Amino acid sequence: MPGGMDGRQLVRNALRLWPSLSVLFASGYAERAVFGRGDFDQSYQLLTKPYRIEGLATAIHSSLSSRIAE
């Protein structure tokens, strides 16, 4: 990541520039570990590893579709 920031910091900075940006996180952590911290925006899509290409395609489609619907 640029400048030692983590994914959440990168997203916060990117959303300042592009407020309608769709966000899809891919994580090696279990979903409960990611959401359990309490600071993960529920509007973001989360894809946990390992995943298949079909799962990635579905997550991208879902993320983009949810932003279009807003």
mmCIF file with all atom_site columns, N, CA and C in Angstrom:
data_model
loop_
_atom_site.group_PDB
_atom_site.id
_atom_site.type_symbol
_atom_site.label_atom_id
_atom_site.label_alt_id
_atom_site.label_comp_id
_atom_site.label_asym_id
_atom_site.label_entity_id
_atom_site.label_seq_id
_atom_site.pdbx_PDB_ins_code
_atom_site.Cartn_x
_atom_site.Cartn_y
_atom_site.Cartn_z
_atom_site.occupancy
_atom_site.B_iso_or_equiv
_atom_site.pdbx_formal_charge
_atom_site.auth_seq_id
_atom_site.auth_comp_id
_atom_site.auth_asym_id
_atom_site.auth_atom_id
_atom_site.pdbx_PDB_model_num
ATOM 1   N N  . MET A 1 1  ? 0.837   -1.181  0.000   1.00 0.00 ? 1  MET A N  1
ATOM 2   C CA . MET A 1 1  ? 0.000   0.000   0.000   1.00 0.00 ? 1  MET A CA 1
ATOM 3   C C  . MET A 1 1  ? 0.887   1.252   0.000   1.00 0.00 ? 1  MET A C  1
ATOM 4   N N  . PRO A 1 2  ? 0.398   2.302   -0.611  1.00 0.00 ? 2  PRO A N  1
ATOM 5   C CA . PRO A 1 2  ? 1.185   3.534   -0.653  1.00 0.00 ? 2  PRO A CA 1
ATOM 6   C C  . PRO A 1 2  ? 1.336   4.159   0.725   1.00 0.00 ? 2  PRO A C  1
ATOM 7   N N  . GLY A 1 3  ? 2.533   4.609   1.014   1.00 0.00 ? 3  GLY A N  1
ATOM 8   C CA . GLY A 1 3  ? 2.788   5.341   2.253   1.00 0.00 ? 3  GLY A CA 1
ATOM 9   C C  . GLY A 1 3  ? 2.523   4.570   3.527   1.00 0.00 ? 3  GLY A C  1
ATOM 10  N N  . GLY A 1 4  ? 2.512   3.244   3.474   1.00 0.00 ? 4  GLY A N  1
ATOM 11  C CA . GLY A 1 4  ? 2.316   2.437   4.667   1.00 0.00 ? 4  GLY A CA 1
ATOM 12  C C  . GLY A 1 4  ? 0.876   2.393   5.161   1.00 0.00 ? 4  GLY A C  1
ATOM 13  N N  . MET A 1 5  ? -0.067  2.907   4.372   1.00 0.00 ? 5  MET A N  1
ATOM 14  C CA . MET A 1 5  ? -1.453  2.882   4.825   1.00 0.00 ? 5  MET A CA 1
ATOM 15  C C  . MET A 1 5  ? -2.069  1.510   4.603   1.00 0.00 ? 5  MET A C  1
ATOM 16  N N  . ASP A 1 6  ? -3.148  1.235   5.330   1.00 0.00 ? 6  ASP A N  1
ATOM 17  C CA . ASP A 1 6  ? -3.848  -0.034  5.124   1.00 0.00 ? 6  ASP A CA 1
ATOM 18  C C  . ASP A 1 6  ? -5.015  0.189   4.154   1.00 0.00 ? 6  ASP A C  1
ATOM 19  N N  . GLY A 1 7  ? -5.729  -0.873  3.838   1.00 0.00 ? 7  GLY A N  1
ATOM 20  C CA . GLY A 1 7  ? -6.811  -0.799  2.869   1.00 0.00 ? 7  GLY A CA 1
ATOM 21  C C  . GLY A 1 7  ? -7.915  0.158   3.270   1.00 0.00 ? 7  GLY A C  1
ATOM 22  N N  . ARG A 1 8  ? -8.248  0.197   4.549   1.00 0.00 ? 8  ARG A N  1
ATOM 23  C CA . ARG A 1 8  ? -9.304  1.094   5.024   1.00 0.00 ? 8  ARG A CA 1
ATOM 24  C C  . ARG A 1 8  ? -8.904  2.554   4.850   1.00 0.00 ? 8  ARG A C  1
ATOM 25  N N  . GLN A 1 9  ? -7.666  2.866   5.150   1.00 0.00 ? 9  GLN A N  1
ATOM 26  C CA . GLN A 1 9  ? -7.184  4.238   4.969   1.00 0.00 ? 9  GLN A CA 1
ATOM 27  C C  . GLN A 1 9  ? -7.178  4.611   3.490   1.00 0.00 ? 9  GLN A C  1
ATOM 28  N N  . LEU A 1 10 ? -6.771  3.692   2.649   1.00 0.00 ? 10 LEU A N  1
ATOM 29  C CA . LEU A 1 10 ? -6.772  3.936   1.212   1.00 0.00 ? 10 LEU A CA 1
ATOM 30  C C  . LEU A 1 10 ? -8.189  4.240   0.720   1.00 0.00 ? 10 LEU A C  1
ATOM 31  N N  . VAL A 1 11 ? -9.158  3.463   1.182   1.00 0.00 ? 11 VAL A N  1
ATOM 32  C CA . VAL A 1 11 ? -10.548 3.681   0.788   1.00 0.00 ? 11 VAL A CA 1
ATOM 33  C C  . VAL A 1 11 ? -11.035 5.046   1.269   1.00 0.00 ? 11 VAL A C  1
ATOM 34  N N  . ARG A 1 12 ? -10.760 5.403   2.507   1.00 0.00 ? 12 ARG A N  1
ATOM 35  C CA . ARG A 1 12 ? -11.191 6.719   3.018   1.00 0.00 ? 12 ARG A CA 1
ATOM 36  C C  . ARG A 1 12 ? -10.631 7.845   2.162   1.00 0.00 ? 12 ARG A C  1
ATOM 37  N N  . ASN A 1 13 ? -9.360  7.757   1.808   1.00 0.00 ? 13 ASN A N  1
ATOM 38  C CA . ASN A 1 13 ? -8.741  8.794   0.968   1.00 0.00 ? 13 ASN A CA 1
ATOM 39  C C  . ASN A 1 13 ? -9.347  8.812   -0.430  1.00 0.00 ? 13 ASN A C  1
ATOM 40  N N  . ALA A 1 14 ? -9.573  7.634   -1.004  1.00 0.00 ? 14 ALA A N  1
ATOM 41  C CA . ALA A 1 14 ? -10.143 7.551   -2.351  1.00 0.00 ? 14 ALA A CA 1
ATOM 42  C C  . ALA A 1 14 ? -11.572 8.093   -2.375  1.00 0.00 ? 14 ALA A C  1
ATOM 43  N N  . LEU A 1 15 ? -12.349 7.815   -1.328  1.00 0.00 ? 15 LEU A N  1
ATOM 44  C CA . LEU A 1 15 ? -13.730 8.286   -1.285  1.00 0.00 ? 15 LEU A CA 1
ATOM 45  C C  . LEU A 1 15 ? -13.822 9.807   -1.157  1.00 0.00 ? 15 LEU A C  1
ATOM 46  N N  . ARG A 1 16 ? -12.797 10.426  -0.615  1.00 0.00 ? 16 ARG A N  1
ATOM 47  C CA . ARG A 1 16 ? -12.776 11.893  -0.581  1.00 0.00 ? 16 ARG A CA 1
ATOM 48  C C  . ARG A 1 16 ? -12.710 12.456  -2.001  1.00 0.00 ? 16 ARG A C  1
ATOM 49  N N  . LEU A 1 17 ? -11.976 11.775  -2.865  1.00 0.00 ? 17 LEU A N  1
ATOM 50  C CA . LEU A 1 17 ? -11.841 12.215  -4.251  1.00 0.00 ? 17 LEU A CA 1
ATOM 51  C C  . LEU A 1 17 ? -13.002 11.749  -5.128  1.00 0.00 ? 17 LEU A C  1
ATOM 52  N N  . TRP A 1 18 ? -13.482 10.534  -4.878  1.00 0.00 ? 18 TRP A N  1
ATOM 53  C CA . TRP A 1 18 ? -14.540 9.933   -5.686  1.00 0.00 ? 18 TRP A CA 1
ATOM 54  C C  . TRP A 1 18 ? -15.616 9.380   -4.754  1.00 0.00 ? 18 TRP A C  1
ATOM 55  N N  . PRO A 1 19 ? -16.530 10.222  -4.289  1.00 0.00 ? 19 PRO A N  1
ATOM 56  C CA . PRO A 1 19 ? -17.529 9.788   -3.299  1.00 0.00 ? 19 PRO A CA 1
ATOM 57  C C  . PRO A 1 19 ? -18.420 8.628   -3.740  1.00 0.00 ? 19 PRO A C  1
ATOM 58  N N  . SER A 1 20 ? -18.614 8.437   -5.030  1.00 0.00 ? 20 SER A N  1
ATOM 59  C CA . SER A 1 20 ? -19.488 7.356   -5.486  1.00 0.00 ? 20 SER A CA 1
ATOM 60  C C  . SER A 1 20 ? -18.709 6.087   -5.837  1.00 0.00 ? 20 SER A C  1
ATOM 61  N N  . LEU A 1 21 ? -17.455 6.021   -5.431  1.00 0.00 ? 21 LEU A N  1
ATOM 62  C CA . LEU A 1 21 ? -16.614 4.869   -5.707  1.00 0.00 ? 21 LEU A CA 1
ATOM 63  C C  . LEU A 1 21 ? -17.194 3.595   -5.099  1.00 0.00 ? 21 LEU A C  1
ATOM 64  N N  . SER A 1 22 ? -17.230 2.525   -5.862  1.00 0.00 ? 22 SER A N  1
ATOM 65  C CA . SER A 1 22 ? -17.631 1.217   -5.338  1.00 0.00 ? 22 SER A CA 1
ATOM 66  C C  . SER A 1 22 ? -16.428 0.596   -4.641  1.00 0.00 ? 22 SER A C  1
ATOM 67  N N  . VAL A 1 23 ? -16.677 -0.034  -3.507  1.00 0.00 ? 23 VAL A N  1
ATOM 68  C CA . VAL A 1 23 ? -15.589 -0.601  -2.710  1.00 0.00 ? 23 VAL A CA 1
ATOM 69  C C  . VAL A 1 23 ? -15.799 -2.102  -2.551  1.00 0.00 ? 23 VAL A C  1
ATOM 70  N N  . LEU A 1 24 ? -14.785 -2.851  -2.915  1.00 0.00 ? 24 LEU A N  1
ATOM 71  C CA . LEU A 1 24 ? -14.786 -4.302  -2.752  1.00 0.00 ? 24 LEU A CA 1
ATOM 72  C C  . LEU A 1 24 ? -13.480 -4.679  -2.067  1.00 0.00 ? 24 LEU A C  1
ATOM 73  N N  . PHE A 1 25 ? -13.575 -5.189  -0.860  1.00 0.00 ? 25 PHE A N  1
ATOM 74  C CA . PHE A 1 25 ? -12.405 -5.657  -0.133  1.00 0.00 ? 25 PHE A CA 1
ATOM 75  C C  . PHE A 1 25 ? -12.245 -7.152  -0.344  1.00 0.00 ? 25 PHE A C  1
ATOM 76  N N  . ALA A 1 26 ? -11.020 -7.594  -0.549  1.00 0.00 ? 26 ALA A N  1
ATOM 77  C CA . ALA A 1 26 ? -10.688 -9.019  -0.564  1.00 0.00 ? 26 ALA A CA 1
ATOM 78  C C  . ALA A 1 26 ? -9.781  -9.245  0.634   1.00 0.00 ? 26 ALA A C  1
ATOM 79  N N  . SER A 1 27 ? -10.150 -10.195 1.472   1.00 0.00 ? 27 SER A N  1
ATOM 80  C CA . SER A 1 27 ? -9.407  -10.408 2.707   1.00 0.00 ? 27 SER A CA 1
ATOM 81  C C  . SER A 1 27 ? -9.173  -11.889 2.948   1.00 0.00 ? 27 SER A C  1
ATOM 82  N N  . GLY A 1 28 ? -8.051  -12.175 3.537   1.00 0.00 ? 28 GLY A N  1
ATOM 83  C CA . GLY A 1 28 ? -7.749  -13.533 3.956   1.00 0.00 ? 28 GLY A CA 1
ATOM 84  C C  . GLY A 1 28 ? -8.338  -13.847 5.319   1.00 0.00 ? 28 GLY A C  1
ATOM 85  N N  . TYR A 1 29 ? -8.869  -12.824 5.993   1.00 0.00 ? 29 TYR A N  1
ATOM 86  C CA . TYR A 1 29 ? -9.494  -13.020 7.303   1.00 0.00 ? 29 TYR A CA 1
ATOM 87  C C  . TYR A 1 29 ? -10.940 -13.457 7.135   1.00 0.00 ? 29 TYR A C  1
ATOM 88  N N  . ALA A 1 30 ? -11.458 -14.154 8.119   1.00 0.00 ? 30 ALA A N  1
ATOM 89  C CA . ALA A 1 30 ? -12.857 -14.561 8.103   1.00 0.00 ? 30 ALA A CA 1
ATOM 90  C C  . ALA A 1 30 ? -13.743 -13.316 8.187   1.00 0.00 ? 30 ALA A C  1
ATOM 91  N N  . GLU A 1 31 ? -14.921 -13.419 7.613   1.00 0.00 ? 31 GLU A N  1
ATOM 92  C CA . GLU A 1 31 ? -15.846 -12.281 7.577   1.00 0.00 ? 31 GLU A CA 1
ATOM 93  C C  . GLU A 1 31 ? -16.119 -11.749 8.978   1.00 0.00 ? 31 GLU A C  1
ATOM 94  N N  . ARG A 1 32 ? -16.294 -12.617 9.955   1.00 0.00 ? 32 ARG A N  1
ATOM 95  C CA . ARG A 1 32 ? -16.591 -12.158 11.318  1.00 0.00 ? 32 ARG A CA 1
ATOM 96  C C  . ARG A 1 32 ? -15.420 -11.383 11.911  1.00 0.00 ? 32 ARG A C  1
ATOM 97  N N  . ALA A 1 33 ? -14.208 -11.692 11.490  1.00 0.00 ? 33 ALA A N  1
ATOM 98  C CA . ALA A 1 33 ? -13.041 -10.958 11.980  1.00 0.00 ? 33 ALA A CA 1
ATOM 99  C C  . ALA A 1 33 ? -13.001 -9.554  11.383  1.00 0.00 ? 33 ALA A C  1
ATOM 100 N N  . VAL A 1 34 ? -13.396 -9.420  10.135  1.00 0.00 ? 34 VAL A N  1
ATOM 101 C CA . VAL A 1 34 ? -13.392 -8.113  9.478   1.00 0.00 ? 34 VAL A CA 1
ATOM 102 C C  . VAL A 1 34 ? -14.497 -7.234  10.033  1.00 0.00 ? 34 VAL A C  1
ATOM 103 N N  . PHE A 1 35 ? -15.720 -7.760  10.094  1.00 0.00 ? 35 PHE A N  1
ATOM 104 C CA . PHE A 1 35 ? -16.849 -6.977  10.576  1.00 0.00 ? 35 PHE A CA 1
ATOM 105 C C  . PHE A 1 35 ? -16.819 -6.813  12.092  1.00 0.00 ? 35 PHE A C  1
ATOM 106 N N  . GLY A 1 36 ? -16.177 -7.727  12.779  1.00 0.00 ? 36 GLY A N  1
ATOM 107 C CA . GLY A 1 36 ? -16.146 -7.699  14.239  1.00 0.00 ? 36 GLY A CA 1
ATOM 108 C C  . GLY A 1 36 ? -15.429 -6.509  14.845  1.00 0.00 ? 36 GLY A C  1
ATOM 109 N N  . ARG A 1 37 ? -14.573 -5.841  14.083  1.00 0.00 ? 37 ARG A N  1
ATOM 110 C CA . ARG A 1 37 ? -13.843 -4.681  14.598  1.00 0.00 ? 37 ARG A CA 1
ATOM 111 C C  . ARG A 1 37 ? -14.750 -3.478  14.793  1.00 0.00 ? 37 ARG A C  1
ATOM 112 N N  . GLY A 1 38 ? -15.889 -3.473  14.112  1.00 0.00 ? 38 GLY A N  1
ATOM 113 C CA . GLY A 1 38 ? -16.846 -2.395  14.283  1.00 0.00 ? 38 GLY A CA 1
ATOM 114 C C  . GLY A 1 38 ? -16.596 -1.157  13.445  1.00 0.00 ? 38 GLY A C  1
ATOM 115 N N  . ASP A 1 39 ? -15.511 -1.113  12.688  1.00 0.00 ? 39 ASP A N  1
ATOM 116 C CA . ASP A 1 39 ? -15.222 0.074   11.890  1.00 0.00 ? 39 ASP A CA 1
ATOM 117 C C  . ASP A 1 39 ? -15.284 -0.197  10.392  1.00 0.00 ? 39 ASP A C  1
ATOM 118 N N  . PHE A 1 40 ? -15.883 -1.315  10.019  1.00 0.00 ? 40 PHE A N  1
ATOM 119 C CA . PHE A 1 40 ? -15.997 -1.673  8.606   1.00 0.00 ? 40 PHE A CA 1
ATOM 120 C C  . PHE A 1 40 ? -17.354 -1.211  8.112   1.00 0.00 ? 40 PHE A C  1
ATOM 121 N N  . ASP A 1 41 ? -17.359 -0.365  7.103   1.00 0.00 ? 41 ASP A N  1
ATOM 122 C CA . ASP A 1 41 ? -18.602 0.175   6.553   1.00 0.00 ? 41 ASP A CA 1
ATOM 123 C C  . ASP A 1 41 ? -19.403 -0.954  5.909   1.00 0.00 ? 41 ASP A C  1
ATOM 124 N N  . GLN A 1 42 ? -20.614 -1.138  6.375   1.00 0.00 ? 42 GLN A N  1
ATOM 125 C CA . GLN A 1 42 ? -21.451 -2.238  5.892   1.00 0.00 ? 42 GLN A CA 1
ATOM 126 C C  . GLN A 1 42 ? -21.842 -2.097  4.420   1.00 0.00 ? 42 GLN A C  1
ATOM 127 N N  . SER A 1 43 ? -21.649 -0.911  3.829   1.00 0.00 ? 43 SER A N  1
ATOM 128 C CA . SER A 1 43 ? -21.982 -0.737  2.412   1.00 0.00 ? 43 SER A CA 1
ATOM 129 C C  . SER A 1 43 ? -20.894 -1.306  1.494   1.00 0.00 ? 43 SER A C  1
ATOM 130 N N  . TYR A 1 44 ? -19.721 -1.627  2.051   1.00 0.00 ? 44 TYR A N  1
ATOM 131 C CA . TYR A 1 44 ? -18.652 -2.198  1.249   1.00 0.00 ? 44 TYR A CA 1
ATOM 132 C C  . TYR A 1 44 ? -18.915 -3.680  1.018   1.00 0.00 ? 44 TYR A C  1
ATOM 133 N N  . GLN A 1 45 ? -18.501 -4.161  -0.125  1.00 0.00 ? 45 GLN A N  1
ATOM 134 C CA . GLN A 1 45 ? -18.570 -5.588  -0.415  1.00 0.00 ? 45 GLN A CA 1
ATOM 135 C C  . GLN A 1 45 ? -17.312 -6.238  0.150   1.00 0.00 ? 45 GLN A C  1
ATOM 136 N N  . LEU A 1 46 ? -17.447 -7.439  0.672   1.00 0.00 ? 46 LEU A N  1
ATOM 137 C CA . LEU A 1 46 ? -16.305 -8.177  1.212   1.00 0.00 ? 46 LEU A CA 1
ATOM 138 C C  . LEU A 1 46 ? -16.250 -9.543  0.556   1.00 0.00 ? 46 LEU A C  1
ATOM 139 N N  . LEU A 1 47 ? -15.095 -9.868  0.049   1.00 0.00 ? 47 LEU A N  1
ATOM 140 C CA . LEU A 1 47 ? -14.847 -11.165 -0.566  1.00 0.00 ? 47 LEU A CA 1
ATOM 141 C C  . LEU A 1 47 ? -13.721 -11.812 0.226   1.00 0.00 ? 47 LEU A C  1
ATOM 142 N N  . THR A 1 48 ? -14.007 -12.965 0.834   1.00 0.00 ? 48 THR A N  1
ATOM 143 C CA . THR A 1 48 ? -12.980 -13.625 1.628   1.00 0.00 ? 48 THR A CA 1
ATOM 144 C C  . THR A 1 48 ? -12.249 -14.660 0.785   1.00 0.00 ? 48 THR A C  1
ATOM 145 N N  . LYS A 1 49 ? -10.952 -14.759 1.029   1.00 0.00 ? 49 LYS A N  1
ATOM 146 C CA . LYS A 1 49 ? -10.104 -15.700 0.303   1.00 0.00 ? 49 LYS A CA 1
ATOM 147 C C  . LYS A 1 49 ? -10.172 -17.061 0.987   1.00 0.00 ? 49 LYS A C  1
ATOM 148 N N  . PRO A 1 50 ? -10.007 -18.132 0.311   1.00 0.00 ? 50 PRO A N  1
ATOM 149 C CA . PRO A 1 50 ? -9.837  -18.235 -1.140  1.00 0.00 ? 50 PRO A CA 1
ATOM 150 C C  . PRO A 1 50 ? -11.197 -18.092 -1.822  1.00 0.00 ? 50 PRO A C  1
ATOM 151 N N  . TYR A 1 51 ? -11.185 -17.627 -3.049  1.00 0.00 ? 51 TYR A N  1
ATOM 152 C CA . TYR A 1 51 ? -12.417 -17.498 -3.812  1.00 0.00 ? 51 TYR A CA 1
ATOM 153 C C  . TYR A 1 51 ? -12.159 -17.932 -5.244  1.00 0.00 ? 51 TYR A C  1
ATOM 154 N N  . ARG A 1 52 ? -13.224 -18.257 -5.914  1.00 0.00 ? 52 ARG A N  1
ATOM 155 C CA . ARG A 1 52 ? -13.153 -18.653 -7.324  1.00 0.00 ? 52 ARG A CA 1
ATOM 156 C C  . ARG A 1 52 ? -13.432 -17.438 -8.189  1.00 0.00 ? 52 ARG A C  1
ATOM 157 N N  . ILE A 1 53 ? -13.064 -17.509 -9.436  1.00 0.00 ? 53 ILE A N  1
ATOM 158 C CA . ILE A 1 53 ? -13.269 -16.412 -10.370 1.00 0.00 ? 53 ILE A CA 1
ATOM 159 C C  . ILE A 1 53 ? -14.754 -16.047 -10.457 1.00 0.00 ? 53 ILE A C  1
ATOM 160 N N  . GLU A 1 54 ? -15.621 -17.038 -10.349 1.00 0.00 ? 54 GLU A N  1
ATOM 161 C CA . GLU A 1 54 ? -17.059 -16.771 -10.388 1.00 0.00 ? 54 GLU A CA 1
ATOM 162 C C  . GLU A 1 54 ? -17.483 -15.932 -9.186  1.00 0.00 ? 54 GLU A C  1
ATOM 163 N N  . GLY A 1 55 ? -16.894 -16.210 -8.032  1.00 0.00 ? 55 GLY A N  1
ATOM 164 C CA . GLY A 1 55 ? -17.186 -15.439 -6.826  1.00 0.00 ? 55 GLY A CA 1
ATOM 165 C C  . GLY A 1 55 ? -16.712 -14.005 -6.953  1.00 0.00 ? 55 GLY A C  1
ATOM 166 N N  . LEU A 1 56 ? -15.547 -13.818 -7.553  1.00 0.00 ? 56 LEU A N  1
ATOM 167 C CA . LEU A 1 56 ? -15.034 -12.476 -7.784  1.00 0.00 ? 56 LEU A CA 1
ATOM 168 C C  . LEU A 1 56 ? -15.942 -11.712 -8.743  1.00 0.00 ? 56 LEU A C  1
ATOM 169 N N  . ALA A 1 57 ? -16.349 -12.356 -9.819  1.00 0.00 ? 57 ALA A N  1
ATOM 170 C CA . ALA A 1 57 ? -17.229 -11.707 -10.797 1.00 0.00 ? 57 ALA A CA 1
ATOM 171 C C  . ALA A 1 57 ? -18.554 -11.312 -10.152 1.00 0.00 ? 57 ALA A C  1
ATOM 172 N N  . THR A 1 58 ? -19.123 -12.187 -9.328  1.00 0.00 ? 58 THR A N  1
ATOM 173 C CA . THR A 1 58 ? -20.378 -11.895 -8.647  1.00 0.00 ? 58 THR A CA 1
ATOM 174 C C  . THR A 1 58 ? -20.218 -10.726 -7.684  1.00 0.00 ? 58 THR A C  1
ATOM 175 N N  . ALA A 1 59 ? -19.119 -10.705 -6.936  1.00 0.00 ? 59 ALA A N  1
ATOM 176 C CA . ALA A 1 59 ? -18.872 -9.622  -5.979  1.00 0.00 ? 59 ALA A CA 1
ATOM 177 C C  . ALA A 1 59 ? -18.690 -8.281  -6.692  1.00 0.00 ? 59 ALA A C  1
ATOM 178 N N  . ILE A 1 60 ? -17.982 -8.269  -7.803  1.00 0.00 ? 60 ILE A N  1
ATOM 179 C CA . ILE A 1 60 ? -17.797 -7.035  -8.576  1.00 0.00 ? 60 ILE A CA 1
ATOM 180 C C  . ILE A 1 60 ? -19.145 -6.555  -9.109  1.00 0.00 ? 60 ILE A C  1
ATOM 181 N N  . HIS A 1 61 ? -19.920 -7.468  -9.671  1.00 0.00 ? 61 HIS A N  1
ATOM 182 C CA . HIS A 1 61 ? -21.229 -7.109  -10.205 1.00 0.00 ? 61 HIS A CA 1
ATOM 183 C C  . HIS A 1 61 ? -22.121 -6.537  -9.094  1.00 0.00 ? 61 HIS A C  1
ATOM 184 N N  . SER A 1 62 ? -22.145 -7.191  -7.958  1.00 0.00 ? 62 SER A N  1
ATOM 185 C CA . SER A 1 62 ? -22.963 -6.748  -6.825  1.00 0.00 ? 62 SER A CA 1
ATOM 186 C C  . SER A 1 62 ? -22.530 -5.368  -6.333  1.00 0.00 ? 62 SER A C  1
ATOM 187 N N  . SER A 1 63 ? -21.220 -5.163  -6.241  1.00 0.00 ? 63 SER A N  1
ATOM 188 C CA . SER A 1 63 ? -20.692 -3.876  -5.779  1.00 0.00 ? 63 SER A CA 1
ATOM 189 C C  . SER A 1 63 ? -21.064 -2.757  -6.736  1.00 0.00 ? 63 SER A C  1
ATOM 190 N N  . LEU A 1 64 ? -20.905 -2.991  -8.011  1.00 0.00 ? 64 LEU A N  1
ATOM 191 C CA . LEU A 1 64 ? -21.235 -1.963  -9.009  1.00 0.00 ? 64 LEU A CA 1
ATOM 192 C C  . LEU A 1 64 ? -22.741 -1.744  -9.075  1.00 0.00 ? 64 LEU A C  1
ATOM 193 N N  . SER A 1 65 ? -23.520 -2.781  -8.989  1.00 0.00 ? 65 SER A N  1
ATOM 194 C CA . SER A 1 65 ? -24.974 -2.664  -9.055  1.00 0.00 ? 65 SER A CA 1
ATOM 195 C C  . SER A 1 65 ? -25.522 -1.888  -7.870  1.00 0.00 ? 65 SER A C  1
ATOM 196 N N  . SER A 1 66 ? -24.952 -2.085  -6.697  1.00 0.00 ? 66 SER A N  1
ATOM 197 C CA . SER A 1 66 ? -25.447 -1.381  -5.519  1.00 0.00 ? 66 SER A CA 1
ATOM 198 C C  . SER A 1 66 ? -25.174 0.115   -5.620  1.00 0.00 ? 66 SER A C  1
ATOM 199 N N  . ARG A 1 67 ? -24.077 0.515   -6.231  1.00 0.00 ? 67 ARG A N  1
ATOM 200 C CA . ARG A 1 67 ? -23.776 1.930   -6.407  1.00 0.00 ? 67 ARG A CA 1
ATOM 201 C C  . ARG A 1 67 ? -24.670 2.569   -7.470  1.00 0.00 ? 67 ARG A C  1
ATOM 202 N N  . ILE A 1 68 ? -25.008 1.816   -8.506  1.00 0.00 ? 68 ILE A N  1
ATOM 203 C CA . ILE A 1 68 ? -25.873 2.333   -9.557  1.00 0.00 ? 68 ILE A CA 1
ATOM 204 C C  . ILE A 1 68 ? -27.278 2.574   -9.014  1.00 0.00 ? 68 ILE A C  1
ATOM 205 N N  . ALA A 1 69 ? -27.720 1.692   -8.111  1.00 0.00 ? 69 ALA A N  1
ATOM 206 C CA . ALA A 1 69 ? -29.061 1.791   -7.547  1.00 0.00 ? 69 ALA A CA 1
ATOM 207 C C  . ALA A 1 69 ? -29.211 2.978   -6.605  1.00 0.00 ? 69 ALA A C  1
ATOM 208 N N  . GLU A 1 70 ? -28.122 3.508   -6.100  1.00 0.00 ? 70 GLU A N  1
ATOM 209 C CA . GLU A 1 70 ? -28.202 4.608   -5.118  1.00 0.00 ? 70 GLU A CA 1
ATOM 210 C C  . GLU A 1 70 ? -28.619 5.899   -5.735  1.00 0.00 ? 70 GLU A C  1
#
